[in-house]
N, CA, C and O atoms as a DFTB+ gen file, in Angstrom:
368 C
 N C O
     1  1       5.657      -8.108       8.085
     2  2       5.700      -9.646       8.470
     3  2       7.010     -10.105       8.434
     4  3       7.299     -10.890       9.337
     5  1       7.901      -9.821       7.616
     6  2       9.098     -10.215       7.292
     7  2       9.787      -9.579       8.667
     8  3      10.284     -10.397       9.441
     9  1       9.844      -8.206       9.008
    10  2      10.584      -8.018      10.235
    11  2      10.064      -9.082      11.777
    12  3      10.799      -9.226      12.754
    13  1       8.802      -9.646      11.653
    14  2       8.187     -10.110      12.651
    15  2       9.062     -11.430      12.683
    16  3       9.741     -11.710      13.671
    17  1       9.010     -12.235      11.538
    18  2       9.833     -13.559      11.424
    19  2      10.749     -13.389      11.392
    20  3      11.273     -14.500      11.309
    21  1      11.785     -12.362      11.400
    22  2      13.399     -12.118      11.591
    23  2      13.591     -12.058      13.187
    24  3      14.417     -12.760      13.771
    25  1      12.660     -11.058      13.887
    26  2      12.750     -10.511      14.999
    27  2      11.324     -10.217      15.624
    28  3      10.881      -9.083      15.443
    29  1      10.564     -11.115      16.337
    30  2       9.406     -10.605      16.659
    31  2       9.211      -9.704      17.829
    32  3       8.203      -9.040      18.072
    33  1      10.383      -9.775      18.564
    34  2      10.486      -8.734      19.627
    35  2      10.740      -7.329      19.024
    36  3      10.833      -6.343      19.754
    37  1      10.827      -7.272      17.946
    38  2      11.296      -5.503      17.124
    39  2       9.929      -5.097      16.816
    40  3       9.683      -3.923      16.541
    41  1       9.078      -5.945      16.843
    42  2       7.620      -5.296      16.289
    43  2       6.778      -5.126      17.367
    44  3       5.869      -5.947      17.489
    45  1       6.915      -3.952      18.436
    46  2       6.346      -3.743      19.426
    47  2       4.962      -4.217      19.809
    48  3       4.023      -4.148      19.015
    49  1       4.852      -4.673      20.966
    50  2       3.574      -5.236      21.520
    51  2       2.848      -6.133      20.877
    52  3       1.725      -6.390      21.309
    53  1       3.393      -6.844      19.609
    54  2       2.332      -7.972      19.020
    55  2       2.534      -9.457      19.779
    56  3       3.561      -9.944      20.252
    57  1       1.680      -9.792      19.740
    58  2       1.407     -11.089      20.424
    59  2       1.480     -12.370      19.283
    60  3       1.476     -13.545      19.647
    61  1       1.540     -11.992      17.981
    62  2       1.197     -12.876      17.145
    63  2       1.583     -12.147      15.365
    64  3       1.724     -10.930      15.239
    65  1       1.673     -12.851      14.469
    66  2       1.981     -12.200      13.250
    67  2       0.597     -12.003      12.722
    68  3       0.488     -11.219      11.779
    69  1      -0.406     -12.550      13.150
    70  2      -1.736     -12.111      12.436
    71  2      -2.144     -10.882      13.062
    72  3      -3.229     -10.414      12.718
    73  1      -1.462     -10.291      13.913
    74  2      -2.334      -9.181      14.473
    75  2      -1.414      -7.834      13.543
    76  3      -1.497      -6.634      13.807
    77  1      -0.579      -8.445      12.449
    78  2       0.132      -7.430      11.371
    79  2      -1.230      -6.961      10.485
    80  3      -1.431      -7.620       9.465
    81  1      -1.855      -6.246      10.688
    82  2      -2.957      -5.718       9.791
    83  2      -2.596      -4.492       8.670
    84  3      -1.762      -3.601       8.833
    85  1      -3.349      -4.676       7.643
    86  2      -3.314      -3.103       7.103
    87  2      -3.522      -1.872       7.926
    88  3      -2.784      -0.926       7.652
    89  1      -4.554      -1.687       9.058
    90  2      -4.930      -0.782       9.738
    91  2      -3.418      -0.891      10.857
    92  3      -2.816       0.146      11.134
    93  1      -3.106      -1.799      11.225
    94  2      -1.798      -1.992      12.206
    95  2      -0.676      -0.922      11.357
    96  3      -0.239       0.106      11.874
    97  1      -0.321      -1.386       9.976
    98  2       0.638      -0.942       9.592
    99  2       0.523       0.554       9.396
   100  3       1.466       1.307       9.639
   101  1      -0.538       0.927       8.995
   102  2      -1.153       2.310       8.659
   103  2      -0.710       3.551       9.984
   104  3      -0.425       4.743       9.869
   105  1      -0.796       2.760      11.078
   106  2      -0.483       3.519      12.361
   107  2       0.841       3.127      12.625
   108  3       1.051       3.513      13.775
   109  1       1.593       2.713      12.304
   110  2       2.903       2.707      12.622
   111  2       3.600       4.321      12.293
   112  3       3.479       5.105      11.352
   113  1       4.387       4.344      13.609
   114  2       4.933       5.722      13.414
   115  2       6.412       5.884      14.096
   116  3       6.959       5.406      15.090
   117  1       6.827       6.913      12.935
   118  2       8.409       7.298      13.386
   119  2       8.651       7.482      14.639
   120  3       7.987       8.504      14.815
   121  1       9.250       7.175      15.935
   122  2       9.420       7.765      17.101
   123  2      10.291       9.007      16.927
   124  3      10.125      10.028      17.594
   125  1      11.214       8.860      16.007
   126  2      12.062      10.194      15.967
   127  2      10.977      11.603      15.332
   128  3      10.773      12.700      15.852
   129  1      10.590      11.185      14.394
   130  2       9.676      12.261      13.628
   131  2       8.591      12.554      14.017
   132  3       8.280      13.732      14.194
   133  1       7.782      11.566      14.237
   134  2       6.240      11.576      14.434
   135  2       5.373      10.956      13.225
   136  3       4.256      10.460      13.369
   137  1       6.110      11.073      11.949
   138  2       5.424      10.858      10.699
   139  2       5.036       9.221      10.795
   140  3       5.710       8.306      11.269
   141  1       3.974       9.196      10.299
   142  2       3.361       7.965       9.724
   143  2       3.394       7.627       8.420
   144  3       2.401       7.830       7.722
   145  1       4.508       7.078       7.916
   146  2       4.651       6.711       6.323
   147  2       3.707       6.003       5.705
   148  3       3.334       6.348       4.584
   149  1       3.256       5.071       6.240
   150  2       2.330       4.061       5.891
   151  2       0.631       4.522       5.572
   152  3      -0.016       4.036       4.645
   153  1       0.112       5.510       6.507
   154  2      -1.036       5.766       6.419
   155  2      -1.248       6.797       5.093
   156  3      -0.389       7.417       4.467
   157  1      -2.583       6.752       4.918
   158  2      -3.224       7.499       3.454
   159  2      -2.225       8.662       3.579
   160  3      -1.879       9.202       4.630
   161  1      -1.831       8.950       2.364
   162  2      -1.196      10.303       1.939
   163  2       0.160      10.218       2.439
   164  3       0.894      11.152       2.117
   165  1       0.703       9.199       3.236
   166  2       2.059       9.294       3.893
   167  2       3.111       9.267       2.828
   168  3       2.888       9.184       1.621
   169  1       4.310       9.349       3.419
   170  2       5.743       9.319       2.413
   171  2       5.787       8.120       1.964
   172  3       6.190       8.181       0.803
   173  1       5.503       6.639       2.393
   174  2       5.341       5.618       1.769
   175  2       4.611       5.302       0.285
   176  3       4.827       4.373      -0.493
   177  1       3.678       6.410       0.188
   178  2       2.298       5.951      -0.648
   179  2       2.023       5.180      -1.210
   180  3       1.913       5.002      -2.423
   181  1       1.791       4.300       0.083
   182  2       0.804       3.300       0.041
   183  2      -0.630       3.323      -0.047
   184  3      -1.351       4.214       0.402
   185  1      -1.021       2.216      -0.696
   186  2      -2.739       2.186      -0.833
   187  2      -3.438       1.696       0.252
   188  3      -3.058       0.974       1.174
   189  1      -4.682       2.269      -0.023
   190  2      -5.347       1.606       1.528
   191  2      -6.076      -0.141       1.332
   192  3      -6.413      -1.071       2.065
   193  1      -6.032       0.186      -0.144
   194  2      -6.796      -1.595      -0.777
   195  2      -5.629      -2.094      -1.589
   196  3      -4.615      -1.430      -1.808
   197  1      -5.824      -3.145      -1.956
   198  2      -4.679      -3.956      -2.804
   199  2      -4.939      -3.631      -4.083
   200  3      -6.075      -3.288      -4.408
   201  1      -3.875      -3.700      -5.016
   202  2      -3.870      -3.074      -6.423
   203  2      -2.760      -4.274      -6.984
   204  3      -1.856      -4.793      -6.330
   205  1      -3.102      -4.509      -8.277
   206  2      -2.218      -5.429      -9.177
   207  2      -2.333      -4.599     -10.750
   208  3      -2.914      -3.523     -10.892
   209  1      -1.651      -5.355     -11.852
   210  2      -1.106      -4.523     -12.927
   211  2      -2.505      -4.409     -13.443
   212  3      -2.752      -3.452     -14.176
   213  1      -3.398      -5.217     -13.170
   214  2      -5.047      -5.256     -13.706
   215  2      -5.621      -4.621     -13.208
   216  3      -6.570      -4.251     -13.900
   217  1      -5.593      -4.084     -11.967
   218  2      -6.338      -2.618     -11.551
   219  2      -6.992      -1.841     -12.159
   220  3      -6.313      -1.315     -13.041
   221  1      -8.076      -1.470     -12.128
   222  2      -8.553      -0.318     -13.375
   223  2      -8.654       1.116     -12.470
   224  3      -8.506       1.204     -11.251
   225  1      -8.893       2.000     -13.240
   226  2      -8.689       3.453     -12.585
   227  2      -9.726       3.306     -11.192
   228  3      -9.282       3.571     -10.075
   229  1     -11.223       2.830     -11.411
   230  2     -11.630       2.580     -10.165
   231  2     -10.962       1.995      -9.090
   232  3     -10.739       2.608      -8.047
   233  1     -10.561       0.590      -9.336
   234  2      -9.555       0.547      -8.174
   235  2      -8.574       1.096      -7.776
   236  3      -8.098       0.872      -6.663
   237  1      -8.188       1.751      -8.443
   238  2      -7.093       2.978      -8.153
   239  2      -7.295       3.863      -7.351
   240  3      -6.556       4.252      -6.447
   241  1      -8.644       4.336      -7.749
   242  2      -8.963       5.441      -6.862
   243  2      -9.506       4.739      -5.355
   244  3      -9.218       5.330      -4.314
   245  1     -10.186       3.641      -5.314
   246  2     -10.202       3.285      -3.816
   247  2      -9.240       3.269      -3.436
   248  3      -9.051       3.963      -2.437
   249  1      -8.134       2.520      -3.971
   250  2      -6.537       2.348      -3.234
   251  2      -6.122       3.503      -2.746
   252  3      -5.532       3.487      -1.666
   253  1      -6.357       4.844      -3.484
   254  2      -5.756       6.003      -3.532
   255  2      -6.386       7.232      -3.565
   256  3      -6.078       8.172      -4.298
   257  1      -7.649       7.186      -2.412
   258  2      -8.478       8.068      -2.204
   259  2      -8.015       9.801      -2.349
   260  3      -8.714      10.736      -2.738
   261  1      -6.939       9.803      -1.999
   262  2      -6.538      11.096      -1.670
   263  2      -5.690      11.714      -3.279
   264  3      -5.178      12.832      -3.340
   265  1      -5.701      10.883      -4.261
   266  2      -5.209      11.193      -5.793
   267  2      -6.554      11.242      -6.509
   268  3      -6.533      11.480      -7.717
   269  1      -7.660      11.055      -5.929
   270  2      -9.137      11.020      -6.972
   271  2      -9.182      11.703      -8.128
   272  3      -9.435      11.240      -9.240
   273  1      -8.857      13.148      -7.755
   274  2      -9.059      14.136      -8.722
   275  2      -7.950      13.744     -10.049
   276  3      -8.238      13.780     -11.245
   277  1      -6.753      13.405      -9.505
   278  2      -5.394      13.046     -10.680
   279  2      -6.090      11.948     -11.375
   280  3      -6.006      11.919     -12.603
   281  1      -6.813      10.978     -10.716
   282  2      -6.833       9.428     -11.166
   283  2      -8.198       9.747     -12.345
   284  3      -8.334       9.227     -13.452
   285  1      -9.037      10.696     -11.724
   286  2     -10.727      10.680     -12.584
   287  2      -9.802      11.164     -14.282
   288  3     -10.306      10.799     -15.344
   289  1      -8.777      11.796     -14.273
   290  2      -8.616      12.069     -15.428
   291  2      -8.030      11.031     -16.316
   292  3      -7.506      11.418     -17.360
   293  1      -8.049       9.841     -16.054
   294  2      -7.681       8.747     -17.026
   295  2      -8.904       7.721     -17.542
   296  3      -9.835       7.460     -16.779
   297  1      -8.842       7.237     -18.707
   298  2      -9.779       6.721     -19.227
   299  2     -10.411       5.699     -18.273
   300  3      -9.661       5.107     -17.498
   301  1     -11.731       5.441     -18.263
   302  2     -12.721       4.585     -17.248
   303  2     -12.068       2.967     -17.458
   304  3     -11.930       2.170     -16.529
   305  1     -11.762       2.736     -18.691
   306  2     -11.131       1.408     -18.936
   307  2      -9.441       1.539     -18.695
   308  3      -8.812       0.769     -19.422
   309  1      -8.880       2.108     -18.090
   310  2      -7.372       2.136     -18.061
   311  2      -7.005       1.267     -16.971
   312  3      -7.707       1.325     -15.962
   313  1      -5.986       0.437     -16.998
   314  2      -5.214      -0.475     -16.137
   315  2      -4.126       0.287     -15.760
   316  3      -3.564       1.174     -16.401
   317  1      -3.832      -0.235     -14.424
   318  2      -2.424      -0.009     -13.882
   319  2      -1.427      -0.157     -14.992
   320  3      -0.641       0.729     -15.327
   321  1      -1.509      -1.212     -15.476
   322  2      -0.346      -1.757     -16.812
   323  2      -0.392      -0.845     -17.932
   324  3       0.611      -0.582     -18.595
   325  1      -1.559      -0.349     -18.162
   326  2      -1.790       0.802     -19.228
   327  2      -1.133       1.894     -19.050
   328  3      -0.532       2.495     -19.941
   329  1      -1.220       2.294     -17.630
   330  2      -0.948       3.727     -17.333
   331  2       0.612       3.769     -17.235
   332  3       1.199       4.818     -17.499
   333  1       1.289       2.648     -16.861
   334  2       2.641       2.477     -16.424
   335  2       2.973       0.848     -17.345
   336  3       3.008      -0.296     -16.892
   337  1       3.168       1.326     -18.698
   338  2       3.622       0.074     -19.204
   339  2       4.904      -0.464     -18.957
   340  3       5.150      -1.507     -19.563
   341  1       5.825       0.013     -18.180
   342  2       6.944      -0.502     -17.839
   343  2       7.197      -0.988     -16.446
   344  3       8.308      -1.226     -15.972
   345  1       5.894      -1.126     -15.766
   346  2       5.759      -1.820     -14.525
   347  2       6.248      -3.345     -14.620
   348  3       6.084      -3.922     -15.695
   349  1       6.810      -3.991     -13.602
   350  2       7.116      -5.332     -13.424
   351  2       6.042      -5.867     -12.636
   352  3       5.287      -5.263     -11.874
   353  1       6.088      -7.292     -12.976
   354  2       5.018      -8.222     -12.081
   355  2       5.914      -9.518     -11.641
   356  3       6.769     -10.079     -12.327
   357  1       5.498      -9.839     -10.335
   358  2       6.066     -11.159      -9.832
   359  2       5.510     -12.159     -10.403
   360  3       4.305     -12.301     -10.193
   361  1       6.117     -13.011     -11.167
   362  2       5.558     -14.395     -11.677
   363  2       5.824     -15.567     -10.628
   364  3       6.921     -15.868     -10.157
   365  1       4.505     -16.210     -10.340
   366  2       4.502     -17.137      -9.301
   367  2       4.934     -18.456      -9.905
   368  3       5.018     -19.461      -9.198
């Protein structure tokens, strides 16, 4: 969305910023390598649903289903903040 605000013509084939959806971003392909860094399991390691510092183990499994077997080893009441205590949050 930041790129759209900077230069809409550089975000190929979209008529409005509202067309930039999670599924659209997940389909972005590097024209040189053919990689899709934002898809599930891609190199950008982005989730398929939103998480925050209070997200539980089950929220993380929903966002990163490809990591389910690793995440299931965590306590059921674990939160992202308890797993990564040094994580920073944006204060509004």
